Amino acid sequence: QQQVKQSPQSLIVQKGGISIINCAYENTAFDYFPWYQQFPGKGPALLIAIRPDVSEKKEGRFTISFNKSAKQFSLHIMDSQPGDSATYFCAALIQGAQKLVFGQGTRLTINP
Amino acid sequence: GAVVSQHPSRVICKSGTSVKIECRSLDFQATTMFWYRQFPKQSLMLMATSNEGSKATYEQGVEKDKFLINHASLTLSTLTVTSAHPEDSSFYICSARDGSRDQPQHFGDGTRLSIL
């Protein structure tokens, strides 16, 4: 019940295209859903996050779509650029419990 | 924004050596710090949670005598890998939570540990 399942494992998108990464969870107690971006040899950096009281959050080219009834959320990267090539992790958190539960990660490659 | 500094960024040492990794929160007080381990092309695996001034809480399967964690102040936590062996080679990442606000964890840039 603590798992967060992420797909796809890897994704190749052409420059200017839309990258979409999906995550699903089981535990309805999760109340905070961040996405992290990680470059090789670096730690994860918070990209964008959402709480379950909203269905969508947009920050620049990055959008989270959240479907509470389906227990799914996704990251959309619009106008994908080669600099977006990285590994992306979704995560979920129960605010009081502090522990982040990470998805398996998606290695995104944007071809120029 | 909040910054977490991790040092060293890379360590190469002989088998049997003990290695200490430091994690510092630079512009906030971190009541809670977390230590993760990440194998190549895999996700982050939580090893332990440390709260300032108290003993760390280890995840199931993590040897507390092998991975010593100290969180002596609100800005510093250390992870010591004792008597390291080649199988301990990995990417170790710390994160810190700002206790004054409901913030997500802020991550350090990791330490690449290679045991020969």
Coordinates of N, CA and C in Angstrom, one line a residue:
Chain A
Q1 N 0.8 -1.2 0.0 CA 0.0 0.0 0.0 C 0.8 1.3 0.0
Q2 N 2.1 1.1 0.4 CA 3.0 2.3 0.4 C 3.7 2.5 -0.9
Q3 N 3.4 1.7 -1.9 CA 4.1 1.8 -3.2 C 3.5 2.9 -4.1
V4 N 4.4 3.5 -4.9 CA 4.0 4.4 -5.9 C 4.6 3.8 -7.2
K5 N 3.7 3.5 -8.2 CA 4.2 2.9 -9.4 C 4.3 3.9 -10.5
Q6 N 5.4 3.9 -11.2 CA 5.8 4.9 -12.2 C 6.0 4.3 -13.5
S7 N 5.5 4.9 -14.6 CA 5.8 4.5 -15.9 C 5.8 5.6 -16.9
P8 N 6.5 5.5 -18.0 CA 7.3 4.4 -18.4 C 8.7 4.4 -17.7
Q9 N 9.5 3.4 -17.8 CA 10.8 3.3 -17.2 C 11.7 4.2 -18.0
S10 N 11.6 4.3 -19.3 CA 12.4 5.2 -20.1 C 11.5 5.8 -21.2
L11 N 11.9 7.0 -21.7 CA 11.0 7.7 -22.6 C 11.9 8.6 -23.5
I12 N 11.7 8.5 -24.8 CA 12.4 9.3 -25.8 C 11.4 10.2 -26.5
V13 N 11.7 11.5 -26.5 CA 10.8 12.5 -27.1 C 11.6 13.4 -28.0
Q14 N 11.0 13.8 -29.1 CA 11.7 14.8 -30.0 C 11.6 16.2 -29.4
K15 N 12.6 17.0 -29.6 CA 12.6 18.4 -29.2 C 11.3 19.1 -29.6
G16 N 10.7 19.8 -28.7 CA 9.4 20.5 -29.0 C 8.2 19.6 -28.7
G17 N 8.4 18.4 -28.4 CA 7.2 17.5 -28.1 C 6.8 17.5 -26.7
I18 N 5.8 16.8 -26.4 CA 5.3 16.7 -25.0 C 5.7 15.4 -24.4
S19 N 6.3 15.5 -23.2 CA 6.7 14.3 -22.4 C 5.7 14.1 -21.4
I20 N 5.3 12.8 -21.2 CA 4.3 12.5 -20.2 C 4.7 11.3 -19.4
I21 N 4.7 11.5 -18.1 CA 5.1 10.4 -17.2 C 4.0 10.2 -16.2
N22 N 3.7 9.0 -15.9 CA 2.5 8.6 -15.1 C 2.9 7.9 -13.8
C23 N 2.1 8.2 -12.8 CA 2.3 7.5 -11.5 C 0.9 7.1 -10.9
A24 N 0.9 6.0 -10.2 CA -0.3 5.6 -9.5 C 0.0 5.2 -8.1
Y25 N -0.9 5.4 -7.2 CA -0.7 5.0 -5.8 C -1.9 4.3 -5.3
E26 N -1.7 3.7 -4.1 CA -2.8 3.0 -3.5 C -3.3 3.6 -2.2
N27 N -2.3 4.2 -1.4 CA -2.7 4.6 -0.1 C -3.4 6.0 -0.2
T28 N -4.6 6.0 0.2 CA -5.4 7.3 0.1 C -5.0 8.3 1.2
A29 N -4.1 7.9 2.1 CA -3.7 8.8 3.1 C -2.6 9.8 2.6
F30 N -2.0 9.4 1.4 CA -1.0 10.4 0.8 C -1.7 11.7 0.5
D31 N -1.1 12.8 0.9 CA -1.7 14.1 0.7 C -0.7 15.1 0.1
Y32 N 0.4 14.7 -0.4 CA 1.3 15.6 -1.1 C 2.1 14.8 -2.1
F33 N 2.1 15.3 -3.4 CA 2.7 14.6 -4.5 C 3.7 15.5 -5.2
P34 N 5.0 15.3 -4.9 CA 6.0 16.1 -5.6 C 6.6 15.3 -6.8
W35 N 7.2 16.0 -7.7 CA 8.0 15.4 -8.8 C 9.4 16.0 -8.6
Y36 N 10.4 15.1 -8.8 CA 11.8 15.5 -8.7 C 12.5 15.2 -10.0
Q37 N 13.5 16.0 -10.3 CA 14.3 15.9 -11.5 C 15.7 15.6 -11.0
Q38 N 16.3 14.6 -11.6 CA 17.7 14.3 -11.2 C 18.6 14.1 -12.4
F39 N 19.7 14.9 -12.4 CA 20.7 14.8 -13.4 C 21.8 13.8 -12.9
P40 N 22.5 13.2 -13.8 CA 23.6 12.2 -13.4 C 24.6 12.8 -12.4
G41 N 24.8 12.1 -11.3 CA 25.8 12.5 -10.3 C 25.3 13.6 -9.4
K42 N 24.0 13.9 -9.5 CA 23.4 15.0 -8.6 C 22.3 14.4 -7.8
G43 N 21.9 15.1 -6.7 CA 20.7 14.8 -6.0 C 19.5 15.2 -6.7
P44 N 18.3 14.7 -6.3 CA 17.1 15.1 -6.9 C 16.7 16.5 -6.5
A45 N 16.1 17.2 -7.4 CA 15.7 18.6 -7.2 C 14.2 18.7 -7.4
L46 N 13.5 19.3 -6.4 CA 12.0 19.5 -6.5 C 11.7 20.3 -7.8
L47 N 10.8 19.7 -8.6 CA 10.4 20.4 -9.8 C 9.0 21.0 -9.6
I48 N 8.1 20.3 -9.2 CA 6.7 20.8 -9.0 C 6.0 19.8 -8.1
A49 N 5.0 20.3 -7.4 CA 4.2 19.4 -6.4 C 2.8 19.8 -6.4
I50 N 1.9 18.9 -6.0 CA 0.5 19.1 -6.0 C -0.1 18.5 -4.7
R51 N -1.2 19.1 -4.3 CA -2.0 18.5 -3.2 C -3.3 18.0 -3.8
P52 N -3.9 17.0 -3.2 CA -5.1 16.4 -3.8 C -6.3 17.2 -3.9
D53 N -6.3 18.4 -3.4 CA -7.5 19.2 -3.4 C -7.6 20.0 -4.8
V54 N -6.6 19.9 -5.6 CA -6.7 20.5 -7.0 C -6.4 19.4 -8.0
S55 N -6.9 19.6 -9.2 CA -6.8 18.6 -10.3 C -5.6 18.9 -11.2
E56 N -5.1 20.1 -11.2 CA -4.0 20.4 -12.1 C -3.2 21.6 -11.5
K57 N -1.9 21.5 -11.7 CA -1.0 22.6 -11.3 C 0.0 22.8 -12.4
K58 N 0.2 24.1 -12.8 CA 1.1 24.4 -13.9 C 2.1 25.4 -13.5
E59 N 3.4 25.1 -13.8 CA 4.5 26.0 -13.6 C 5.4 26.0 -14.8
G60 N 5.2 27.1 -15.6 CA 6.0 27.2 -16.8 C 5.6 26.1 -17.8
R61 N 6.6 25.3 -18.2 CA 6.3 24.2 -19.2 C 5.9 22.9 -18.5
F62 N 5.9 22.9 -17.1 CA 5.6 21.7 -16.4 C 4.2 21.8 -15.8
T63 N 3.5 20.7 -16.0 CA 2.1 20.6 -15.5 C 1.9 19.2 -14.8
I64 N 1.3 19.3 -13.6 CA 0.9 18.0 -13.0 C -0.6 17.9 -13.1
S65 N -1.1 16.8 -13.6 CA -2.5 16.4 -13.6 C -2.8 15.4 -12.6
F66 N -3.8 15.6 -11.8 CA -4.1 14.8 -10.6 C -5.5 14.2 -10.7
N67 N -5.7 12.9 -10.6 CA -7.0 12.3 -10.7 C -7.2 11.5 -9.4
K68 N -7.9 12.2 -8.4 CA -8.0 11.6 -7.1 C -8.8 10.3 -7.1
S69 N -9.8 10.2 -7.9 CA -10.7 9.0 -7.9 C -9.9 7.8 -8.4
A70 N -9.1 8.1 -9.4 CA -8.3 7.0 -10.0 C -7.0 6.8 -9.3
K71 N -6.7 7.6 -8.4 CA -5.4 7.6 -7.6 C -4.2 7.6 -8.6
Q72 N -4.3 8.5 -9.5 CA -3.2 8.6 -10.5 C -2.8 10.1 -10.6
F73 N -1.5 10.3 -11.0 CA -1.1 11.7 -11.3 C 0.0 11.6 -12.3
S74 N 0.1 12.6 -13.1 CA 1.1 12.6 -14.2 C 1.8 13.9 -14.3
L75 N 2.9 13.9 -14.9 CA 3.8 15.1 -15.2 C 3.8 15.2 -16.7
H76 N 3.5 16.4 -17.2 CA 3.5 16.8 -18.6 C 4.6 17.9 -18.8
I77 N 5.5 17.6 -19.7 CA 6.5 18.6 -20.0 C 6.2 19.1 -21.4
M78 N 5.8 20.3 -21.5 CA 5.5 20.9 -22.8 C 6.8 21.4 -23.5
D79 N 6.7 21.4 -24.8 CA 7.9 22.0 -25.6 C 9.2 21.4 -25.0
S80 N 9.3 20.1 -25.0 CA 10.5 19.5 -24.3 C 11.8 19.9 -25.0
Q81 N 12.8 20.1 -24.2 CA 14.1 20.6 -24.7 C 15.2 19.6 -24.3
P82 N 16.3 19.6 -25.0 CA 17.4 18.6 -24.7 C 17.8 18.8 -23.2
G83 N 17.8 20.0 -22.7 CA 18.2 20.2 -21.3 C 17.2 19.6 -20.3
D84 N 16.1 19.1 -20.8 CA 15.1 18.4 -19.9 C 15.5 16.9 -19.7
S85 N 16.5 16.5 -20.5 CA 16.9 15.1 -20.4 C 17.5 14.8 -19.0
A86 N 16.8 13.9 -18.3 CA 17.2 13.6 -16.9 C 16.3 12.5 -16.5
T87 N 16.5 12.1 -15.2 CA 15.6 11.1 -14.6 C 14.6 11.8 -13.7
Y88 N 13.4 11.4 -13.9 CA 12.3 12.0 -13.2 C 11.7 11.0 -12.2
F89 N 11.4 11.5 -11.0 CA 10.8 10.6 -10.0 C 9.5 11.3 -9.5
C90 N 8.5 10.5 -9.4 CA 7.3 11.0 -8.7 C 7.4 10.5 -7.3
A91 N 6.7 11.1 -6.4 CA 6.8 10.7 -5.0 C 5.4 11.0 -4.3
A92 N 5.3 10.4 -3.2 CA 4.1 10.7 -2.4 C 4.4 10.8 -0.9
L93 N 3.7 11.6 -0.2 CA 4.0 11.8 1.2 C 2.7 11.9 2.0
I94 N 2.8 11.4 3.2 CA 1.8 11.7 4.2 C 2.4 12.8 5.1
Q95 N 1.9 14.0 5.1 CA 2.5 15.1 5.7 C 3.0 14.8 7.1
G96 N 2.2 14.2 7.9 CA 2.6 14.0 9.3 C 3.6 13.0 9.4
A97 N 3.7 12.0 8.5 CA 4.7 10.9 8.6 C 6.1 11.3 8.0
Q98 N 6.1 12.4 7.2 CA 7.4 12.9 6.7 C 8.1 12.1 5.6
K99 N 7.9 10.8 5.6 CA 8.6 9.9 4.7 C 8.1 10.1 3.3
L100 N 9.0 10.3 2.4 CA 8.7 10.3 0.9 C 8.7 8.9 0.4
V101 N 7.7 8.5 -0.4 CA 7.7 7.2 -1.1 C 7.9 7.5 -2.6
F102 N 9.0 7.0 -3.1 CA 9.4 7.4 -4.5 C 8.9 6.3 -5.5
G103 N 8.6 6.8 -6.7 CA 8.4 5.9 -7.8 C 9.7 5.4 -8.3
Q104 N 9.6 4.5 -9.3 CA 10.8 3.8 -9.8 C 11.7 4.7 -10.6
G105 N 11.2 5.8 -11.1 CA 12.0 6.7 -12.0 C 11.7 6.5 -13.5
T106 N 11.9 7.6 -14.2 CA 11.7 7.5 -15.7 C 12.9 8.3 -16.2
R107 N 13.7 7.6 -17.1 CA 14.8 8.2 -17.7 C 14.3 8.9 -19.0
L108 N 14.3 10.2 -19.1 CA 13.8 10.9 -20.2 C 14.9 11.4 -21.1
T109 N 14.8 11.2 -22.4 CA 15.8 11.7 -23.3 C 15.1 12.5 -24.4
I110 N 15.5 13.7 -24.5 CA 14.9 14.6 -25.5 C 15.9 14.7 -26.7
N111 N 15.5 14.2 -27.8 CA 16.4 14.3 -29.0 C 16.3 15.6 -29.7
P112 N 17.5 16.2 -30.1 CA 17.5 17.5 -30.7 C 16.9 17.5 -32.1
Chain B
G1 N 16.6 30.0 -2.3 CA 15.9 28.9 -1.8 C 16.8 28.1 -0.8
A2 N 16.2 27.1 -0.2 CA 16.9 26.3 0.7 C 18.0 25.5 0.1
V3 N 19.1 25.3 0.8 CA 20.2 24.6 0.2 C 20.7 23.6 1.2
V4 N 21.0 22.4 0.7 CA 21.6 21.3 1.5 C 22.9 21.0 0.9
S5 N 23.9 21.1 1.7 CA 25.3 20.8 1.3 C 25.8 19.4 1.8
Q6 N 26.3 18.6 0.9 CA 26.8 17.3 1.2 C 28.2 17.2 0.9
H7 N 29.0 16.6 1.8 CA 30.5 16.5 1.6 C 31.0 15.2 2.2
P8 N 31.9 14.6 1.5 CA 32.5 14.9 0.2 C 31.6 14.5 -0.9
S9 N 31.9 14.9 -2.1 CA 31.0 14.5 -3.3 C 31.5 13.2 -3.8
R10 N 32.7 12.8 -3.6 CA 33.2 11.5 -4.0 C 34.3 11.0 -3.1
V11 N 34.2 9.7 -2.8 CA 35.2 9.1 -2.0 C 35.6 7.8 -2.6
I12 N 36.9 7.5 -2.7 CA 37.5 6.2 -3.1 C 38.4 5.8 -2.0
C13 N 38.2 4.6 -1.5 CA 39.0 4.1 -0.4 C 39.1 2.6 -0.4
K14 N 40.0 2.1 0.4 CA 40.3 0.7 0.5 C 39.2 0.0 1.4
S15 N 39.0 -1.3 1.1 CA 38.1 -2.1 1.9 C 38.6 -2.1 3.4
G16 N 37.7 -2.0 4.3 CA 38.0 -2.0 5.7 C 38.0 -0.6 6.3
T17 N 38.1 0.4 5.5 CA 38.1 1.8 5.9 C 36.7 2.3 6.3
S18 N 36.7 3.2 7.3 CA 35.4 3.8 7.7 C 35.3 5.2 7.0
V19 N 34.2 5.5 6.5 CA 34.0 6.7 5.8 C 32.9 7.6 6.4
K20 N 33.1 8.9 6.6 CA 32.1 9.8 7.1 C 31.7 10.7 6.1
I21 N 30.3 10.9 6.0 CA 29.7 11.8 5.0 C 28.9 12.8 5.8
E22 N 29.1 14.1 5.5 CA 28.4 15.2 6.2 C 27.3 15.7 5.4
C23 N 26.2 16.1 6.0 CA 25.1 16.7 5.4 C 24.7 18.0 6.2
R24 N 24.7 19.1 5.6 CA 24.5 20.4 6.3 C 23.3 21.2 5.6
S25 N 22.4 21.7 6.4 CA 21.4 22.6 5.9 C 22.0 24.0 6.1
L26 N 22.1 24.8 5.0 CA 22.8 26.0 5.0 C 22.0 27.2 5.4
D27 N 20.7 27.2 5.1 CA 19.9 28.4 5.4 C 18.6 28.1 6.2
F28 N 18.5 27.0 6.8 CA 17.4 26.7 7.6 C 17.8 25.6 8.7
Q29 N 17.0 25.5 9.7 CA 17.2 24.5 10.7 C 16.4 23.3 10.4
A30 N 17.2 22.2 10.3 CA 16.6 20.9 9.9 C 16.4 20.0 11.1
T31 N 15.1 20.0 11.5 CA 14.8 19.1 12.7 C 14.9 17.7 12.3
T32 N 14.7 17.4 11.0 CA 14.7 16.0 10.5 C 15.6 15.9 9.3
M33 N 16.5 14.9 9.3 CA 17.3 14.7 8.1 C 17.1 13.2 7.7
F34 N 17.3 13.0 6.4 CA 17.1 11.6 5.9 C 18.3 11.2 5.1
W35 N 18.6 9.9 5.2 CA 19.7 9.3 4.4 C 19.2 8.3 3.4
Y36 N 19.6 8.4 2.2 CA 19.1 7.5 1.1 C 20.4 6.9 0.5
R37 N 20.1 5.7 -0.2 CA 21.1 5.1 -0.9 C 20.5 4.8 -2.3
Q38 N 21.3 5.1 -3.4 CA 20.8 4.9 -4.7 C 21.7 4.1 -5.5
F39 N 21.3 2.9 -6.1 CA 22.1 2.2 -7.0 C 21.9 2.7 -8.4
P40 N 22.8 2.4 -9.3 CA 22.7 2.9 -10.7 C 21.4 2.5 -11.3
K41 N 20.8 3.5 -11.9 CA 19.5 3.4 -12.7 C 18.4 2.9 -11.8
Q42 N 18.5 3.1 -10.5 CA 17.4 2.7 -9.6 C 16.9 4.0 -8.8
S43 N 15.8 3.7 -8.1 CA 15.2 4.8 -7.3 C 16.0 5.0 -6.0
L44 N 15.6 6.0 -5.2 CA 16.2 6.2 -3.9 C 15.6 5.3 -2.9
M45 N 16.5 4.7 -2.1 CA 16.0 3.8 -1.0 C 16.3 4.5 0.3
L46 N 15.3 4.8 1.1 CA 15.5 5.4 2.4 C 16.2 4.4 3.3
M47 N 17.3 4.9 3.9 CA 18.0 4.1 4.9 C 17.6 4.4 6.3
A48 N 17.5 5.7 6.6 CA 17.2 6.1 8.0 C 16.7 7.5 8.1
T49 N 16.0 7.8 9.1 CA 15.5 9.1 9.4 C 16.2 9.5 10.7
S50 N 16.7 10.7 10.7 CA 17.4 11.2 12.0 C 16.7 12.5 12.4
N51 N 16.4 12.5 13.7 CA 15.9 13.8 14.3 C 17.0 14.3 15.3
E52 N 17.1 15.6 15.2 CA 18.1 16.3 16.0 C 18.1 15.9 17.5
G53 N 19.2 15.4 18.0 CA 19.2 15.1 19.5 C 18.7 13.8 19.9
S54 N 18.3 13.0 18.9 CA 17.8 11.6 19.3 C 18.3 10.6 18.3
K55 N 18.1 9.3 18.7 CA 18.7 8.2 17.8 C 17.9 8.2 16.5
A56 N 18.7 7.7 15.5 CA 18.1 7.6 14.2 C 17.2 6.4 14.1
T57 N 16.2 6.5 13.2 CA 15.3 5.4 13.0 C 15.7 4.8 11.7
Y58 N 16.0 3.5 11.7 CA 16.5 2.8 10.5 C 15.4 2.0 9.8
E59 N 15.5 2.0 8.5 CA 14.5 1.2 7.8 C 14.9 -0.3 7.9
Q60 N 13.9 -1.1 7.7 CA 14.1 -2.6 7.8 C 15.2 -3.0 6.8
G61 N 16.1 -3.8 7.3 CA 17.2 -4.4 6.5 C 18.4 -3.5 6.5
V62 N 18.4 -2.3 7.1 CA 19.6 -1.5 7.2 C 20.3 -1.7 8.5
E63 N 21.6 -2.1 8.4 CA 22.3 -2.4 9.6 C 22.7 -1.1 10.3
K64 N 22.2 -0.9 11.5 CA 22.5 0.4 12.2 C 24.0 0.4 12.7
D65 N 24.6 -0.8 12.9 CA 26.0 -0.8 13.4 C 26.9 -0.5 12.2
K66 N 26.4 -0.7 11.0 CA 27.2 -0.6 9.8 C 27.1 0.9 9.3
F67 N 26.0 1.5 9.4 CA 25.7 2.8 9.0 C 25.3 3.7 10.2
L68 N 26.3 4.3 10.8 CA 26.2 5.1 12.0 C 25.7 6.5 11.6
I69 N 24.6 7.0 12.2 CA 24.1 8.3 11.9 C 24.1 9.1 13.2
N70 N 24.6 10.4 13.0 CA 24.6 11.3 14.1 C 24.0 12.6 13.7
H71 N 23.1 13.1 14.5 CA 22.4 14.4 14.1 C 22.5 15.3 15.3
A72 N 23.7 15.8 15.5 CA 24.1 16.5 16.8 C 23.6 17.9 16.8
S73 N 23.3 18.5 15.7 CA 22.8 19.9 15.7 C 21.7 20.1 14.6
L74 N 21.0 21.2 14.6 CA 19.9 21.5 13.7 C 20.4 21.7 12.3
T75 N 21.7 21.7 12.1 CA 22.2 22.0 10.7 C 23.1 20.9 10.2
L76 N 23.4 19.9 11.0 CA 24.4 18.9 10.6 C 24.0 17.5 11.0
S77 N 24.1 16.6 10.0 CA 23.9 15.2 10.2 C 25.1 14.5 9.5
T78 N 25.6 13.4 10.2 CA 26.6 12.7 9.5 C 26.3 11.2 9.4
L79 N 26.7 10.6 8.3 CA 26.6 9.2 8.1 C 28.0 8.6 8.0
T80 N 28.3 7.6 8.9 CA 29.6 6.9 8.9 C 29.3 5.5 8.4
V81 N 30.0 5.1 7.3 CA 30.0 3.7 6.8 C 31.2 3.1 7.5
T82 N 30.9 2.2 8.4 CA 32.0 1.6 9.1 C 32.5 0.3 8.4
S83 N 33.9 0.2 8.5 CA 34.5 -1.0 7.9 C 33.9 -1.3 6.5
A84 N 34.0 -0.3 5.6 CA 33.3 -0.4 4.3 C 33.9 -1.5 3.5
H85 N 33.0 -2.2 2.7 CA 33.4 -3.2 1.8 C 32.9 -2.9 0.4
P86 N 33.4 -3.6 -0.7 CA 33.0 -3.2 -2.0 C 31.5 -3.2 -2.2
E87 N 30.7 -4.0 -1.5 CA 29.3 -4.0 -1.7 C 28.6 -2.8 -1.1
D88 N 29.4 -2.0 -0.3 CA 28.8 -0.7 0.2 C 29.0 0.4 -0.8
S89 N 29.7 0.1 -1.9 CA 29.8 1.2 -2.9 C 28.5 1.5 -3.5
S90 N 28.2 2.8 -3.5 CA 26.9 3.3 -3.9 C 26.9 4.8 -3.9
F91 N 25.7 5.4 -4.3 CA 25.5 6.8 -4.2 C 24.6 7.1 -3.0
Y92 N 25.2 7.9 -2.1 CA 24.5 8.2 -0.8 C 24.0 9.6 -0.9
I93 N 22.7 9.8 -0.6 CA 22.1 11.1 -0.7 C 21.4 11.5 0.6
C94 N 21.7 12.7 1.1 CA 20.9 13.1 2.3 C 19.9 14.2 1.9
S95 N 18.9 14.3 2.7 CA 17.9 15.4 2.6 C 17.6 15.9 3.9
A96 N 17.0 17.1 3.9 CA 16.7 17.8 5.1 C 15.3 18.4 5.0
R97 N 14.6 18.4 6.1 CA 13.3 19.0 6.2 C 13.3 20.2 7.1
D98 N 12.7 21.3 6.6 CA 12.6 22.5 7.4 C 11.5 22.4 8.4
G99 N 11.9 22.3 9.7 CA 10.9 22.1 10.7 C 10.0 23.3 11.0
S100 N 10.4 24.5 10.5 CA 9.6 25.6 10.8 C 8.4 25.8 10.0
R101 N 8.4 25.1 8.8 CA 7.3 25.2 7.9 C 7.0 23.9 7.3
D102 N 5.9 23.7 6.7 CA 5.5 22.4 6.1 C 6.1 22.3 4.7
Q103 N 7.4 22.0 4.7 CA 8.2 22.0 3.5 C 8.5 20.6 3.0
P104 N 8.7 20.4 1.7 CA 9.2 19.1 1.3 C 10.7 19.0 1.7
Q105 N 11.2 17.8 1.5 CA 12.6 17.6 1.7 C 13.4 18.3 0.7
H106 N 14.6 18.8 1.1 CA 15.5 19.4 0.2 C 16.8 18.5 0.2
F107 N 17.2 18.1 -1.0 CA 18.2 17.1 -1.2 C 19.6 17.7 -1.4
G108 N 20.6 17.0 -0.9 CA 22.0 17.3 -1.2 C 22.4 16.7 -2.5
D109 N 23.6 17.0 -3.0 CA 24.0 16.5 -4.3 C 24.6 15.1 -4.3
G110 N 24.6 14.5 -3.1 CA 25.0 13.1 -3.1 C 26.5 12.9 -2.9
T111 N 26.9 11.7 -2.4 CA 28.3 11.3 -2.3 C 28.4 9.9 -3.0
R112 N 29.4 9.9 -4.0 CA 29.7 8.7 -4.7 C 30.7 8.0 -3.9
L113 N 30.4 6.8 -3.3 CA 31.4 6.1 -2.5 C 31.8 4.8 -3.3
S114 N 33.1 4.7 -3.5 CA 33.7 3.6 -4.2 C 34.7 2.9 -3.3
I115 N 34.4 1.6 -3.0 CA 35.3 0.9 -2.1 C 36.1 -0.1 -2.9
L116 N 37.4 -0.1 -2.9 CA 38.2 -0.9 -3.7 C 38.5 -2.3 -3.0

